[in-house]
Amino acid sequence: MKTADALFLSQGSGGAMNAADIVVSLLILGIIVVSLLSNVVVLICFLYNSEIRRQVPGLFILNLTFCNLLQSVSNMPLTLVGLVTSGHPGGSGFCQIVGFLDTFLTTNSMLSMAALSIDRWVAVVFPLSYHSRIRHRDALIVLGYTWIHSICFSTVATCSSWLGYNHLYASCTLCNVRAKTAGKQFIVFTVALHCLTFLLTLIVMCVTYLKVLKVARSHCKRIDVITMQTLVLLVDIHPSVRQKCLEEQKQRRQRATNKISTFIGTFVVCFTPYVITRIVELFSPGPINPHWGVFSKCLAYSKAASDPFVYSLLRHQYRKTCNLLANKILKRSPLNSSSFRVENKARTTAVTPTQPSISNHQLTNHSPNEGLLIKHRKMYHIPQGNVIVCSSASQFSLFI
């Protein structure tokens, strides 16, 4: 073990931080700050907004936020200390506790992302029966499984003494040097851990979100057909309004694709390098560059900083809650903002006088399509900027 530790240290700077160590240290420091602030904001929004607490996805997001916060105050600072001091942070027992948390929190957060993807798949594919299929009791059962799954792997690693300070990642985690005496047992354990966490979560996310994307595209096609049929009937509509409506259709088709690409893309980018490095470490005959090992660990840490934005803070409910909290902290009068929203809503429900409006006489002139237009005219309005928007499309985006 001492020989391996000396090898890792000799590949570094010999006790003094070089440029690469400084850059990685600043990167980890930035990740810690962003992760703490963003996850605390998510937690405050959850506690402040009763509507978020009543929703089933809020439980999964709460569990994910808990894992991210605990990792931000335990594993990340110790990795930063290990980089700065180029040594072992704390004693052996303390490092085993931190390694237990590292395995537990990483596994738990991955499974929470899989649970969120399943919840959104049910919400989009089975919207009418969603509340009967996914209830708070069901969510608690799923969360119970994620905790048992994570605790089992962490406990096995702790009882087998496979946890310690790993210089390759500058952190207390699964240590290949400690497990060399275990041989095939450690290899089987590591492969099973990543297959039943990373690979399982990736498969679940790909299957569920691709199903969601398929439903989203078919939904948008139906909306586009209704929009085009209505535009044909609106003979007096201005060409600029028609063009903006077509642009809105294109943006709506891309919205679901962009969101799903963000869900899957951030997971792959953040965790794949670390997992691959872990697997290669098992079978590599020579040492891996420690700078790459630390960088892959930083990418895994960055998921804790990006999760609040990917799953929470960019959604309408959380943005609205943040605005209310900001107004309350700054002691702004909510009457001004609410009156502005009411005035803006009233403005969006009317057609500006500079553009021709649709009269009842015009509706009767199109008797063959009169029923179609009357049926769907309530789905459309001309907001500020004279852009036609379908309200059902905005409601559908809330599920994604």
Coordinates of C-alpha atoms in Angstrom, one line a residue:
M1 CA 0.0 0.0 0.0
K2 CA 2.8 2.4 0.8
T3 CA 4.5 1.7 -2.5
A4 CA 1.3 2.5 -4.4
D5 CA 0.8 5.7 -2.4
A6 CA 4.3 6.8 -3.2
L7 CA 3.8 6.1 -6.9
F8 CA 0.8 8.3 -7.0
L9 CA 2.6 11.1 -5.1
S10 CA 5.6 10.8 -7.3
Q11 CA 3.4 11.4 -10.4
G12 CA 2.1 14.6 -8.8
S13 CA 4.2 17.5 -7.7
G14 CA 6.1 16.1 -4.8
G15 CA 4.1 18.0 -2.2
A16 CA 3.8 21.3 -4.0
M17 CA 0.7 22.1 -6.1
N18 CA 1.3 22.5 -9.8
A19 CA -0.9 24.4 -12.2
A20 CA -3.2 21.4 -12.9
D21 CA -3.8 20.9 -9.1
I22 CA -4.6 24.6 -8.7
V23 CA -7.1 24.5 -11.6
V24 CA -8.8 21.4 -10.3
S25 CA -8.9 22.8 -6.7
L26 CA -10.6 26.0 -8.0
L27 CA -13.0 23.8 -10.0
I28 CA -14.0 21.8 -6.9
L29 CA -14.4 25.0 -4.9
G30 CA -16.7 26.5 -7.5
I31 CA -18.7 23.2 -7.6
I32 CA -19.1 23.3 -3.8
V33 CA -20.3 26.9 -3.8
V34 CA -22.8 26.4 -6.6
S35 CA -24.0 23.1 -5.2
L36 CA -24.6 24.5 -1.7
L37 CA -26.4 27.6 -2.9
S38 CA -28.6 26.0 -5.5
N39 CA -29.6 23.0 -3.4
V40 CA -30.4 25.2 -0.4
V41 CA -32.7 27.3 -2.7
V42 CA -34.4 24.1 -3.8
L43 CA -34.9 23.0 -0.2
I44 CA -36.3 26.4 0.8
C45 CA -38.7 26.4 -2.2
F46 CA -39.9 22.9 -1.1
L47 CA -40.5 24.0 2.5
Y48 CA -42.1 27.3 1.5
N49 CA -44.5 26.1 -1.3
S50 CA -47.2 23.7 -0.2
E51 CA -48.1 23.0 -3.8
I52 CA -44.7 21.5 -4.5
R53 CA -44.8 19.4 -1.3
R54 CA -48.2 17.9 -2.4
Q55 CA -46.7 16.7 -5.7
V56 CA -45.2 13.2 -5.8
P57 CA -42.1 14.3 -7.8
G58 CA -41.3 16.7 -5.0
L59 CA -40.4 13.7 -2.8
F60 CA -37.9 12.4 -5.3
I61 CA -36.4 15.9 -5.8
L62 CA -36.2 16.3 -2.0
N63 CA -34.3 13.1 -1.7
L64 CA -32.0 14.1 -4.5
T65 CA -31.4 17.5 -2.9
F66 CA -30.6 15.8 0.4
C67 CA -27.9 13.6 -1.2
N68 CA -26.4 16.6 -3.1
L69 CA -26.3 18.8 0.0
L70 CA -24.7 16.0 2.2
Q71 CA -22.1 15.3 -0.5
S72 CA -21.3 19.0 -0.8
V73 CA -20.5 19.3 2.9
S74 CA -18.7 15.9 3.3
N75 CA -17.0 14.4 0.3
M76 CA -16.3 17.5 -1.8
P77 CA -14.4 19.5 0.9
L78 CA -12.3 16.5 1.9
T79 CA -11.3 16.0 -1.8
L80 CA -10.3 19.7 -1.9
V81 CA -8.3 19.2 1.3
G82 CA -6.6 16.1 -0.2
L83 CA -5.6 18.1 -3.3
V84 CA -4.2 21.1 -1.3
T85 CA -2.3 19.1 1.3
S86 CA -1.5 16.1 -1.1
G87 CA -2.1 13.8 1.9
H88 CA -4.6 11.8 3.8
P89 CA -7.4 13.9 5.3
G90 CA -8.1 12.5 8.8
G91 CA -7.6 9.1 10.2
S92 CA -8.5 5.7 8.8
G93 CA -11.8 5.4 10.6
F94 CA -12.9 8.8 9.6
C95 CA -12.0 8.1 6.0
Q96 CA -14.0 4.9 6.0
I97 CA -17.1 6.9 7.2
V98 CA -16.6 9.4 4.4
G99 CA -16.1 6.5 1.9
F100 CA -19.4 5.0 3.1
L101 CA -21.1 8.3 2.5
D102 CA -19.5 8.6 -1.0
T103 CA -20.8 5.2 -2.1
F104 CA -24.2 5.7 -0.5
L105 CA -24.9 9.2 -1.7
T106 CA -23.7 8.6 -5.3
T107 CA -25.9 5.4 -5.6
N108 CA -28.9 7.1 -4.0
S109 CA -28.8 10.1 -6.2
M110 CA -28.6 8.0 -9.4
L111 CA -31.5 5.9 -8.4
S112 CA -33.5 9.1 -7.5
M113 CA -32.9 10.2 -11.1
A114 CA -34.3 6.9 -12.4
A115 CA -37.4 7.3 -10.1
L116 CA -38.0 10.8 -11.5
S117 CA -37.8 9.6 -15.1
I118 CA -40.4 6.8 -14.3
D119 CA -42.6 9.4 -12.6
R120 CA -42.6 11.7 -15.7
W121 CA -43.1 8.7 -18.0
V122 CA -46.3 7.8 -16.2
A123 CA -47.4 11.4 -16.1
V124 CA -47.1 11.9 -19.9
V125 CA -48.0 8.5 -21.2
F126 CA -50.9 7.8 -18.7
P127 CA -52.0 11.4 -17.8
L128 CA -55.6 10.4 -16.9
S129 CA -54.6 7.6 -14.5
Y130 CA -51.4 9.2 -13.2
H131 CA -52.8 10.1 -9.7
S132 CA -54.1 6.6 -9.2
R133 CA -50.8 5.0 -10.4
I134 CA -48.3 7.2 -8.6
R135 CA -49.2 8.2 -5.1
H136 CA -47.2 9.4 -2.1
R137 CA -47.3 5.9 -0.7
D138 CA -45.8 4.5 -3.9
A139 CA -43.2 7.2 -3.9
L140 CA -42.1 6.4 -0.3
I141 CA -41.8 2.7 -1.3
V142 CA -39.5 3.6 -4.2
L143 CA -37.5 5.9 -2.0
G144 CA -37.2 3.1 0.6
Y145 CA -35.8 0.8 -2.1
T146 CA -33.2 3.4 -3.1
W147 CA -32.1 3.7 0.5
I148 CA -31.9 0.0 1.1
H149 CA -30.1 -0.5 -2.3
S150 CA -27.5 2.2 -1.4
I151 CA -27.0 1.1 2.2
C152 CA -26.4 -2.6 1.2
F153 CA -23.6 -1.8 -1.2
S154 CA -22.0 0.7 1.2
T155 CA -22.2 -1.7 4.1
V156 CA -20.6 -4.5 2.1
A157 CA -17.7 -2.3 1.1
T158 CA -17.3 -1.1 4.7
C159 CA -17.4 -4.6 6.3
S160 CA -14.9 -5.9 3.7
S161 CA -12.5 -3.0 4.4
W162 CA -12.5 -1.9 0.8
L163 CA -12.9 1.8 1.7
G164 CA -10.0 4.1 2.1
Y165 CA -8.1 7.1 0.7
N166 CA -7.6 6.7 -3.0
H167 CA -4.9 9.0 -4.3
L168 CA -6.1 8.5 -7.9
Y169 CA -9.3 10.4 -7.0
A170 CA -7.9 12.4 -4.0
S171 CA -10.9 11.2 -1.9
C172 CA -12.1 8.6 0.5
T173 CA -13.9 6.0 -1.6
L174 CA -13.5 2.5 -2.8
C175 CA -9.8 1.8 -2.8
N176 CA -8.3 -0.7 -5.3
V177 CA -5.0 -0.9 -3.3
R178 CA -6.8 -2.0 -0.2
A179 CA -8.8 -4.6 -2.1
K180 CA -6.0 -6.3 -3.9
T181 CA -6.0 -9.1 -1.4
A182 CA -9.7 -9.7 -2.1
G183 CA -9.0 -10.4 -5.8
K184 CA -12.1 -11.4 -7.7
Q185 CA -14.5 -10.5 -4.9
F186 CA -13.7 -6.8 -5.2
I187 CA -13.9 -6.9 -9.0
V188 CA -17.3 -8.6 -8.9
F189 CA -18.5 -6.1 -6.3
T190 CA -17.3 -3.0 -8.3
V191 CA -18.8 -4.3 -11.5
A192 CA -22.1 -5.2 -9.8
L193 CA -22.2 -1.8 -8.1
H194 CA -21.9 0.2 -11.4
C195 CA -24.1 -2.1 -13.3
L196 CA -27.0 -1.9 -10.8
T197 CA -26.6 1.8 -10.3
F198 CA -25.1 3.7 -13.2
L199 CA -26.1 1.3 -16.0
L200 CA -29.5 0.5 -14.6
T201 CA -30.3 4.2 -14.2
L202 CA -29.1 5.0 -17.7
I203 CA -31.2 2.3 -19.2
V204 CA -34.3 3.4 -17.3
M205 CA -33.8 7.1 -18.2
C206 CA -33.3 6.3 -21.9
V207 CA -36.3 4.0 -22.2
T208 CA -38.7 6.3 -20.2
Y209 CA -37.6 9.6 -21.7
L210 CA -37.6 8.3 -25.2
K211 CA -41.2 7.2 -24.6
V212 CA -42.0 10.6 -23.3
L213 CA -40.4 12.2 -26.4
K214 CA -42.4 10.0 -28.7
V215 CA -45.7 11.1 -27.0
A216 CA -44.5 14.7 -27.1
R217 CA -43.9 14.7 -30.8
S218 CA -47.3 13.1 -31.6
H219 CA -49.0 15.6 -29.3
C220 CA -47.2 18.5 -31.0
K221 CA -48.2 17.1 -34.4
R222 CA -51.9 17.1 -33.4
I223 CA -51.6 20.7 -32.1
D224 CA -49.9 21.8 -35.4
V225 CA -52.7 20.3 -37.4
I226 CA -55.3 22.2 -35.4
T227 CA -53.2 25.4 -35.7
M228 CA -52.9 25.1 -39.4
Q229 CA -56.6 24.4 -39.9
T230 CA -57.4 27.5 -37.8
L231 CA -54.9 29.6 -39.7
V232 CA -56.7 28.7 -42.9
L233 CA -59.9 30.0 -41.5
L234 CA -58.4 33.2 -40.3
V235 CA -58.4 34.9 -43.7
D236 CA -57.8 38.4 -42.3
I237 CA -54.9 37.5 -40.1
H238 CA -51.7 39.6 -40.7
P239 CA -48.8 37.7 -42.5
S240 CA -46.4 38.6 -39.7
V241 CA -48.7 37.0 -37.1
R242 CA -49.0 33.8 -39.3
Q243 CA -45.2 33.7 -39.5
K244 CA -44.7 34.1 -35.8
C245 CA -47.2 31.3 -35.2
L246 CA -45.3 29.0 -37.4
E247 CA -42.1 29.8 -35.6
E248 CA -43.8 29.0 -32.3
Q249 CA -44.7 25.6 -33.7
K250 CA -41.1 24.9 -34.5
Q251 CA -40.0 26.0 -31.0
R252 CA -42.6 23.8 -29.4
R253 CA -41.4 20.8 -31.3
Q254 CA -37.8 21.4 -30.1
R255 CA -38.8 22.1 -26.4
A256 CA -39.4 18.5 -25.4
T257 CA -36.3 17.3 -27.3
N258 CA -34.1 19.9 -25.6
K259 CA -35.3 19.1 -22.1
I260 CA -35.0 15.3 -22.5
S261 CA -31.5 15.8 -24.0
T262 CA -30.6 17.8 -20.9
F263 CA -31.8 15.1 -18.5
I264 CA -29.9 12.3 -20.2
G265 CA -26.9 14.3 -21.4
T266 CA -26.0 15.7 -18.0
F267 CA -26.1 12.3 -16.5
V268 CA -23.9 10.8 -19.2
V269 CA -21.4 13.6 -19.2
C270 CA -21.0 13.8 -15.4
F271 CA -20.9 10.1 -14.5
T272 CA -19.6 8.2 -17.5
P273 CA -15.9 9.2 -17.2
Y274 CA -15.8 8.3 -13.5
V275 CA -17.5 4.9 -14.0
I276 CA -15.3 4.0 -17.0
T277 CA -12.2 5.0 -15.0
R278 CA -13.3 2.8 -12.2
I279 CA -13.7 -0.2 -14.5
V280 CA -10.4 0.4 -16.3
E281 CA -8.7 0.7 -12.9
L282 CA -9.6 -2.9 -12.1
F283 CA -8.0 -4.3 -15.2
S284 CA -5.3 -1.8 -16.1
P285 CA -1.8 -3.2 -15.7
G286 CA -0.3 0.2 -15.1
P287 CA -1.3 3.3 -13.0
I288 CA -3.8 5.8 -14.4
N289 CA -2.9 9.5 -14.6
P290 CA -4.0 11.0 -11.2
H291 CA -4.9 14.3 -12.9
W292 CA -7.5 12.4 -15.0
G293 CA -8.8 10.5 -11.9
V294 CA -9.4 13.7 -10.0
F295 CA -11.0 15.4 -13.0
S296 CA -13.4 12.5 -13.5
K297 CA -14.3 12.7 -9.8
C298 CA -14.9 16.5 -10.3
L299 CA -17.3 15.7 -13.1
A300 CA -19.2 13.3 -10.9
Y301 CA -19.3 16.1 -8.2
S302 CA -20.6 18.6 -10.8
K303 CA -23.9 16.6 -11.1
A304 CA -24.8 17.8 -7.6
A305 CA -24.4 21.4 -8.8
S306 CA -26.4 20.9 -12.0
D307 CA -29.3 18.8 -10.6
P308 CA -31.1 21.8 -9.0
F309 CA -31.2 23.6 -12.3
V310 CA -32.0 20.5 -14.4
Y311 CA -34.9 19.2 -12.3
S312 CA -36.1 22.2 -10.2
L313 CA -35.1 25.8 -10.5
L314 CA -35.8 26.2 -14.2
R315 CA -39.4 25.0 -13.8
H316 CA -42.3 27.4 -13.5
Q317 CA -43.3 26.5 -9.9
Y318 CA -39.8 27.0 -8.5
R319 CA -39.2 30.2 -10.4
K320 CA -42.5 31.6 -9.2
T321 CA -41.6 30.6 -5.6
C322 CA -38.1 32.2 -5.9
N323 CA -39.7 35.4 -7.1
L324 CA -42.1 35.4 -4.2
L325 CA -39.3 34.8 -1.7
A326 CA -37.2 37.5 -3.3
N327 CA -40.1 40.0 -3.1
K328 CA -40.6 39.0 0.5
I329 CA -36.9 39.4 1.4
L330 CA -36.7 42.8 -0.4
K331 CA -40.0 43.8 1.2
R332 CA -41.6 44.6 -2.2
S333 CA -45.3 44.9 -2.3
P334 CA -46.8 41.9 -4.0
L335 CA -49.7 44.1 -5.2
N336 CA -47.6 45.7 -7.9
S337 CA -46.4 42.4 -9.4
S338 CA -49.8 40.8 -9.2
S339 CA -51.6 43.8 -10.8
F340 CA -49.0 43.7 -13.5
R341 CA -49.7 40.0 -14.1
V342 CA -53.4 40.6 -14.2
E343 CA -53.0 43.5 -16.6
N344 CA -50.6 41.5 -18.8
K345 CA -53.0 38.6 -18.8
A346 CA -55.9 40.8 -19.8
R347 CA -53.8 42.3 -22.6
T348 CA -52.9 38.8 -23.9
T349 CA -56.5 37.7 -24.1
A350 CA -57.4 40.4 -26.5
V351 CA -56.5 41.2 -30.1
T352 CA -54.6 44.5 -30.5
P353 CA -56.6 47.1 -32.4
T354 CA -54.0 47.5 -35.0
Q355 CA -54.6 44.0 -36.3
P356 CA -57.9 42.8 -37.9
S357 CA -60.0 40.8 -35.4
I358 CA -62.3 37.8 -36.0
S359 CA -66.0 38.8 -35.9
N360 CA -69.1 36.6 -35.7
H361 CA -70.0 37.6 -39.2
Q362 CA -66.7 36.2 -40.4
L363 CA -67.4 33.0 -38.6
T364 CA -70.7 32.6 -40.4
N365 CA -69.1 33.2 -43.8
H366 CA -67.2 29.9 -43.4
S367 CA -70.1 27.6 -42.7
P368 CA -68.3 24.4 -43.8
N369 CA -65.6 24.8 -41.2
E370 CA -67.7 26.8 -38.7
G371 CA -67.9 23.9 -36.2
L372 CA -64.2 23.3 -36.3
L373 CA -63.3 26.9 -35.6
I374 CA -65.8 27.3 -32.8
K375 CA -64.6 24.1 -31.3
H376 CA -60.9 25.2 -31.2
R377 CA -61.0 28.9 -31.0
K378 CA -60.9 28.8 -27.2
M379 CA -57.6 27.0 -27.4
Y380 CA -55.9 29.9 -29.0
H381 CA -55.2 33.5 -28.0
I382 CA -53.1 36.3 -29.4
P383 CA -50.7 37.4 -26.7
Q384 CA -48.5 40.5 -26.5
G385 CA -46.5 40.5 -29.7
N386 CA -49.4 39.0 -31.7
V387 CA -48.2 35.4 -31.4
I388 CA -50.8 32.6 -31.4
V389 CA -50.1 30.1 -28.7
C390 CA -51.9 26.8 -28.0
S391 CA -52.6 26.6 -24.2
S392 CA -52.6 22.8 -24.3
A393 CA -49.0 22.8 -25.4
S394 CA -47.9 24.9 -22.4
Q395 CA -49.8 22.5 -20.1
F396 CA -48.1 19.5 -21.7
S397 CA -44.6 21.1 -21.1
L398 CA -45.3 21.1 -17.4
F399 CA -45.1 17.3 -17.3
I400 CA -41.6 17.4 -19.0

